[in-house]
mmCIF file with all atom_site columns, C-alpha atoms in Angstrom:
data_model
loop_
_atom_site.group_PDB
_atom_site.id
_atom_site.type_symbol
_atom_site.label_atom_id
_atom_site.label_alt_id
_atom_site.label_comp_id
_atom_site.label_asym_id
_atom_site.label_entity_id
_atom_site.label_seq_id
_atom_site.pdbx_PDB_ins_code
_atom_site.Cartn_x
_atom_site.Cartn_y
_atom_site.Cartn_z
_atom_site.occupancy
_atom_site.B_iso_or_equiv
_atom_site.pdbx_formal_charge
_atom_site.auth_seq_id
_atom_site.auth_comp_id
_atom_site.auth_asym_id
_atom_site.auth_atom_id
_atom_site.pdbx_PDB_model_num
ATOM 1   C CA . MET A 1 1   ? 71.709 -53.923 111.121 1.00 39.00 ? 305 MET A CA 1
ATOM 2   C CA . GLN A 1 2   ? 68.863 -53.155 108.778 1.00 53.00 ? 306 GLN A CA 1
ATOM 3   C CA . LYS A 1 3   ? 65.627 -52.401 110.632 1.00 72.00 ? 307 LYS A CA 1
ATOM 4   C CA . ILE A 1 4   ? 63.345 -52.319 107.587 1.00 81.00 ? 308 ILE A CA 1
ATOM 5   C CA . GLU A 1 5   ? 62.872 -55.730 106.068 1.00 85.00 ? 309 GLU A CA 1
ATOM 6   C CA . LYS A 1 6   ? 62.296 -56.214 102.366 1.00 87.00 ? 310 LYS A CA 1
ATOM 7   C CA . TRP A 1 7   ? 58.857 -57.683 103.035 1.00 91.00 ? 311 TRP A CA 1
ATOM 8   C CA . ARG A 1 8   ? 57.773 -54.381 104.589 1.00 92.00 ? 312 ARG A CA 1
ATOM 9   C CA . VAL A 1 9   ? 58.533 -52.580 101.345 1.00 94.00 ? 313 VAL A CA 1
ATOM 10  C CA . GLU A 1 10  ? 56.702 -55.359 99.479  1.00 96.00 ? 314 GLU A CA 1
ATOM 11  C CA . GLU A 1 11  ? 53.712 -54.813 101.785 1.00 97.00 ? 315 GLU A CA 1
ATOM 12  C CA . LEU A 1 12  ? 53.883 -51.094 100.999 1.00 97.00 ? 316 LEU A CA 1
ATOM 13  C CA . ALA A 1 13  ? 53.861 -51.906 97.284  1.00 98.00 ? 317 ALA A CA 1
ATOM 14  C CA . LEU A 1 14  ? 50.789 -54.128 97.671  1.00 98.00 ? 318 LEU A CA 1
ATOM 15  C CA . VAL A 1 15  ? 48.865 -51.416 99.509  1.00 98.00 ? 319 VAL A CA 1
ATOM 16  C CA . LEU A 1 16  ? 49.920 -48.796 96.956  1.00 98.00 ? 320 LEU A CA 1
ATOM 17  C CA . ASN A 1 17  ? 48.690 -51.032 94.146  1.00 98.00 ? 321 ASN A CA 1
ATOM 18  C CA . GLU A 1 18  ? 45.381 -51.659 95.912  1.00 98.00 ? 322 GLU A CA 1
ATOM 19  C CA . LEU A 1 19  ? 44.942 -47.930 96.462  1.00 98.00 ? 323 LEU A CA 1
ATOM 20  C CA . ALA A 1 20  ? 45.671 -47.108 92.817  1.00 98.00 ? 324 ALA A CA 1
ATOM 21  C CA . VAL A 1 21  ? 43.111 -49.689 91.673  1.00 97.00 ? 325 VAL A CA 1
ATOM 22  C CA . LEU A 1 22  ? 40.473 -48.239 94.003  1.00 97.00 ? 326 LEU A CA 1
ATOM 23  C CA . LEU A 1 23  ? 41.180 -44.686 92.892  1.00 98.00 ? 327 LEU A CA 1
ATOM 24  C CA . ARG A 1 24  ? 40.926 -45.634 89.241  1.00 97.00 ? 328 ARG A CA 1
ATOM 25  C CA . ALA A 1 25  ? 37.673 -47.530 89.866  1.00 96.00 ? 329 ALA A CA 1
ATOM 26  C CA . GLY A 1 26  ? 36.298 -44.486 91.684  1.00 96.00 ? 330 GLY A CA 1
ATOM 27  C CA . ASP A 1 27  ? 36.980 -42.097 88.794  1.00 95.00 ? 331 ASP A CA 1
ATOM 28  C CA . SER A 1 28  ? 40.051 -40.487 90.311  1.00 96.00 ? 332 SER A CA 1
ATOM 29  C CA . SER A 1 29  ? 42.658 -41.239 87.689  1.00 96.00 ? 333 SER A CA 1
ATOM 30  C CA . GLU A 1 30  ? 44.918 -38.345 88.701  1.00 96.00 ? 334 GLU A CA 1
ATOM 31  C CA . TRP A 1 31  ? 45.390 -39.707 92.207  1.00 97.00 ? 335 TRP A CA 1
ATOM 32  C CA . ALA A 1 32  ? 45.641 -43.233 90.821  1.00 98.00 ? 336 ALA A CA 1
ATOM 33  C CA . SER A 1 33  ? 48.579 -42.062 88.706  1.00 98.00 ? 337 SER A CA 1
ATOM 34  C CA . VAL A 1 34  ? 50.269 -40.529 91.760  1.00 98.00 ? 338 VAL A CA 1
ATOM 35  C CA . PHE A 1 35  ? 50.060 -43.795 93.673  1.00 98.00 ? 339 PHE A CA 1
ATOM 36  C CA . LEU A 1 36  ? 51.142 -45.818 90.639  1.00 98.00 ? 340 LEU A CA 1
ATOM 37  C CA . HIS A 1 37  ? 54.255 -43.654 90.556  1.00 98.00 ? 341 HIS A CA 1
ATOM 38  C CA . PHE A 1 38  ? 54.854 -44.400 94.238  1.00 98.00 ? 342 PHE A CA 1
ATOM 39  C CA . LEU A 1 39  ? 54.342 -48.095 93.451  1.00 98.00 ? 343 LEU A CA 1
ATOM 40  C CA . GLU A 1 40  ? 57.017 -47.925 90.737  1.00 98.00 ? 344 GLU A CA 1
ATOM 41  C CA . GLU A 1 41  ? 59.421 -46.321 93.212  1.00 97.00 ? 345 GLU A CA 1
ATOM 42  C CA . ALA A 1 42  ? 58.708 -49.050 95.791  1.00 97.00 ? 346 ALA A CA 1
ATOM 43  C CA . GLU A 1 43  ? 59.278 -51.748 93.161  1.00 96.00 ? 347 GLU A CA 1
ATOM 44  C CA . LYS A 1 44  ? 62.631 -50.168 92.249  1.00 95.00 ? 348 LYS A CA 1
ATOM 45  C CA . ILE A 1 45  ? 63.681 -50.323 95.902  1.00 94.00 ? 349 ILE A CA 1
ATOM 46  C CA . ILE A 1 46  ? 62.552 -53.954 96.144  1.00 93.00 ? 350 ILE A CA 1
ATOM 47  C CA . SER A 1 47  ? 64.465 -54.959 93.014  1.00 94.00 ? 351 SER A CA 1
ATOM 48  C CA . ARG A 1 48  ? 67.813 -53.556 94.158  1.00 91.00 ? 352 ARG A CA 1
ATOM 49  C CA . LYS A 1 49  ? 70.386 -55.989 95.480  1.00 86.00 ? 353 LYS A CA 1
ATOM 50  C CA . GLU A 1 50  ? 71.403 -53.622 98.265  1.00 86.00 ? 354 GLU A CA 1
ATOM 51  C CA . PHE A 1 51  ? 68.699 -52.083 100.425 1.00 80.00 ? 355 PHE A CA 1
ATOM 52  C CA . ASP A 1 52  ? 68.168 -48.385 99.714  1.00 83.00 ? 356 ASP A CA 1
ATOM 53  C CA . SER A 1 53  ? 67.312 -46.935 103.128 1.00 85.00 ? 357 SER A CA 1
ATOM 54  C CA . GLU A 1 54  ? 67.494 -43.361 101.821 1.00 90.00 ? 358 GLU A CA 1
ATOM 55  C CA . GLY A 1 55  ? 65.151 -44.292 98.978  1.00 92.00 ? 359 GLY A CA 1
ATOM 56  C CA . ILE A 1 56  ? 62.540 -45.835 101.265 1.00 93.00 ? 360 ILE A CA 1
ATOM 57  C CA . GLU A 1 57  ? 62.791 -42.883 103.666 1.00 92.00 ? 361 GLU A CA 1
ATOM 58  C CA . LYS A 1 58  ? 62.232 -40.423 100.803 1.00 95.00 ? 362 LYS A CA 1
ATOM 59  C CA . LEU A 1 59  ? 59.370 -42.503 99.395  1.00 97.00 ? 363 LEU A CA 1
ATOM 60  C CA . ALA A 1 60  ? 57.644 -42.735 102.782 1.00 96.00 ? 364 ALA A CA 1
ATOM 61  C CA . ARG A 1 61  ? 57.999 -38.983 103.295 1.00 95.00 ? 365 ARG A CA 1
ATOM 62  C CA . ASN A 1 62  ? 56.578 -38.238 99.829  1.00 96.00 ? 366 ASN A CA 1
ATOM 63  C CA . ILE A 1 63  ? 53.595 -40.532 100.355 1.00 97.00 ? 367 ILE A CA 1
ATOM 64  C CA . LEU A 1 64  ? 52.922 -39.020 103.782 1.00 95.00 ? 368 LEU A CA 1
ATOM 65  C CA . ASN A 1 65  ? 52.733 -35.590 102.124 1.00 95.00 ? 369 ASN A CA 1
ATOM 66  C CA . CYS A 1 66  ? 49.518 -36.821 100.465 1.00 96.00 ? 370 CYS A CA 1
ATOM 67  C CA . PHE A 1 67  ? 48.006 -37.055 103.961 1.00 94.00 ? 371 PHE A CA 1
ATOM 68  C CA . ASP A 1 68  ? 48.659 -33.397 104.720 1.00 93.00 ? 372 ASP A CA 1
ATOM 69  C CA . ARG A 1 69  ? 45.441 -31.699 105.793 1.00 90.00 ? 373 ARG A CA 1
ATOM 70  C CA . ASN A 1 70  ? 45.715 -29.320 102.831 1.00 90.00 ? 374 ASN A CA 1
ATOM 71  C CA . SER A 1 71  ? 45.879 -32.198 100.342 1.00 91.00 ? 375 SER A CA 1
ATOM 72  C CA . SER A 1 72  ? 42.759 -33.074 98.369  1.00 93.00 ? 376 SER A CA 1
ATOM 73  C CA . PHE A 1 73  ? 43.609 -36.750 98.902  1.00 95.00 ? 377 PHE A CA 1
ATOM 74  C CA . VAL A 1 74  ? 42.488 -36.521 102.532 1.00 92.00 ? 378 VAL A CA 1
ATOM 75  C CA . ASN A 1 75  ? 38.956 -35.490 101.535 1.00 92.00 ? 379 ASN A CA 1
ATOM 76  C CA . ILE A 1 76  ? 38.582 -37.381 98.276  1.00 95.00 ? 380 ILE A CA 1
ATOM 77  C CA . ALA A 1 77  ? 35.281 -39.117 97.564  1.00 94.00 ? 381 ALA A CA 1
ATOM 78  C CA . LEU A 1 78  ? 35.191 -41.836 94.946  1.00 96.00 ? 382 LEU A CA 1
ATOM 79  C CA . LYS A 1 79  ? 32.370 -41.873 92.421  1.00 96.00 ? 383 LYS A CA 1
ATOM 80  C CA . ASN A 1 80  ? 30.321 -44.594 90.771  1.00 95.00 ? 384 ASN A CA 1
ATOM 81  C CA . GLU A 1 81  ? 26.983 -44.617 88.958  1.00 95.00 ? 385 GLU A CA 1
ATOM 82  C CA . ASN A 1 82  ? 25.700 -47.294 91.343  1.00 95.00 ? 386 ASN A CA 1
ATOM 83  C CA . PRO A 1 83  ? 25.227 -45.743 94.836  1.00 95.00 ? 387 PRO A CA 1
ATOM 84  C CA . LYS A 1 84  ? 25.873 -49.064 96.595  1.00 96.00 ? 388 LYS A CA 1
ATOM 85  C CA . GLU A 1 85  ? 29.072 -49.601 94.637  1.00 96.00 ? 389 GLU A CA 1
ATOM 86  C CA . GLU A 1 86  ? 30.126 -46.029 95.370  1.00 96.00 ? 390 GLU A CA 1
ATOM 87  C CA . GLN A 1 87  ? 29.604 -46.645 99.071  1.00 97.00 ? 391 GLN A CA 1
ATOM 88  C CA . LYS A 1 88  ? 31.693 -49.848 98.881  1.00 97.00 ? 392 LYS A CA 1
ATOM 89  C CA . LEU A 1 89  ? 34.483 -48.019 97.056  1.00 97.00 ? 393 LEU A CA 1
ATOM 90  C CA . ASN A 1 90  ? 34.587 -45.220 99.612  1.00 97.00 ? 394 ASN A CA 1
ATOM 91  C CA . GLN A 1 91  ? 34.581 -47.668 102.520 1.00 98.00 ? 395 GLN A CA 1
ATOM 92  C CA . ALA A 1 92  ? 37.421 -49.606 100.882 1.00 98.00 ? 396 ALA A CA 1
ATOM 93  C CA . LEU A 1 93  ? 39.266 -46.315 100.371 1.00 98.00 ? 397 LEU A CA 1
ATOM 94  C CA . LEU A 1 94  ? 39.006 -45.470 104.073 1.00 97.00 ? 398 LEU A CA 1
ATOM 95  C CA . LEU A 1 95  ? 40.338 -48.882 105.066 1.00 98.00 ? 399 LEU A CA 1
ATOM 96  C CA . THR A 1 96  ? 43.134 -48.843 102.492 1.00 98.00 ? 400 THR A CA 1
ATOM 97  C CA . ARG A 1 97  ? 44.257 -45.351 103.486 1.00 97.00 ? 401 ARG A CA 1
ATOM 98  C CA . ALA A 1 98  ? 44.369 -46.502 107.120 1.00 97.00 ? 402 ALA A CA 1
ATOM 99  C CA . ARG A 1 99  ? 46.439 -49.562 106.136 1.00 97.00 ? 403 ARG A CA 1
ATOM 100 C CA . LEU A 1 100 ? 48.788 -47.361 104.148 1.00 98.00 ? 404 LEU A CA 1
ATOM 101 C CA . LEU A 1 101 ? 49.250 -45.009 107.102 1.00 96.00 ? 405 LEU A CA 1
ATOM 102 C CA . ASN A 1 102 ? 49.987 -47.971 109.386 1.00 96.00 ? 406 ASN A CA 1
ATOM 103 C CA . VAL A 1 103 ? 52.628 -49.311 107.007 1.00 96.00 ? 407 VAL A CA 1
ATOM 104 C CA . LEU A 1 104 ? 54.199 -45.861 106.593 1.00 96.00 ? 408 LEU A CA 1
ATOM 105 C CA . ASN A 1 105 ? 54.199 -45.188 110.332 1.00 93.00 ? 409 ASN A CA 1
ATOM 106 C CA . ASP A 1 106 ? 55.891 -48.528 110.940 1.00 92.00 ? 410 ASP A CA 1
ATOM 107 C CA . ILE A 1 107 ? 58.522 -47.804 108.302 1.00 92.00 ? 411 ILE A CA 1
ATOM 108 C CA . GLN A 1 108 ? 59.181 -44.349 109.717 1.00 88.00 ? 412 GLN A CA 1
ATOM 109 C CA . LYS A 1 109 ? 59.452 -45.730 113.257 1.00 88.00 ? 413 LYS A CA 1
ATOM 110 C CA . ARG A 1 110 ? 62.050 -48.216 112.049 1.00 84.00 ? 414 ARG A CA 1
ATOM 111 C CA . ILE A 1 111 ? 63.956 -45.520 110.156 1.00 79.00 ? 415 ILE A CA 1
ATOM 112 C CA . ILE A 1 112 ? 64.144 -43.405 113.318 1.00 73.00 ? 416 ILE A CA 1
ATOM 113 C CA . GLU A 1 113 ? 65.300 -46.410 115.379 1.00 55.00 ? 417 GLU A CA 1
ATOM 114 C CA . HIS A 1 114 ? 67.945 -47.144 112.751 1.00 49.00 ? 418 HIS A CA 1
ATOM 115 C CA . ILE A 1 115 ? 69.346 -43.604 112.851 1.00 49.00 ? 419 ILE A CA 1
ATOM 116 C CA . HIS A 1 116 ? 69.697 -43.443 116.640 1.00 47.00 ? 420 HIS A CA 1
#
């Protein structure tokens, strides 16, 4: 029985898209491109007729690598000419990263349950 539902991968895609938009708005196009790539991979998994558990496991692992303490993504600060807007962007980034981690942790938990 499949433990990871399609809607969970769709949720992952939504968060990845939101993160890419924030990163682009905060003048971090390189990281935005990274998360757009992850979004494309998630969309490929969603579009397949048969669920690709290996694909989602690999994608989750690759995204989690961005949260490694040596990654610049962990300490990124978004920029904007308007200080209030910059503050809003960075607050949204913190919340979106937390949402992404929650989704990834849930997916990984379900992958582990599926293997055992």
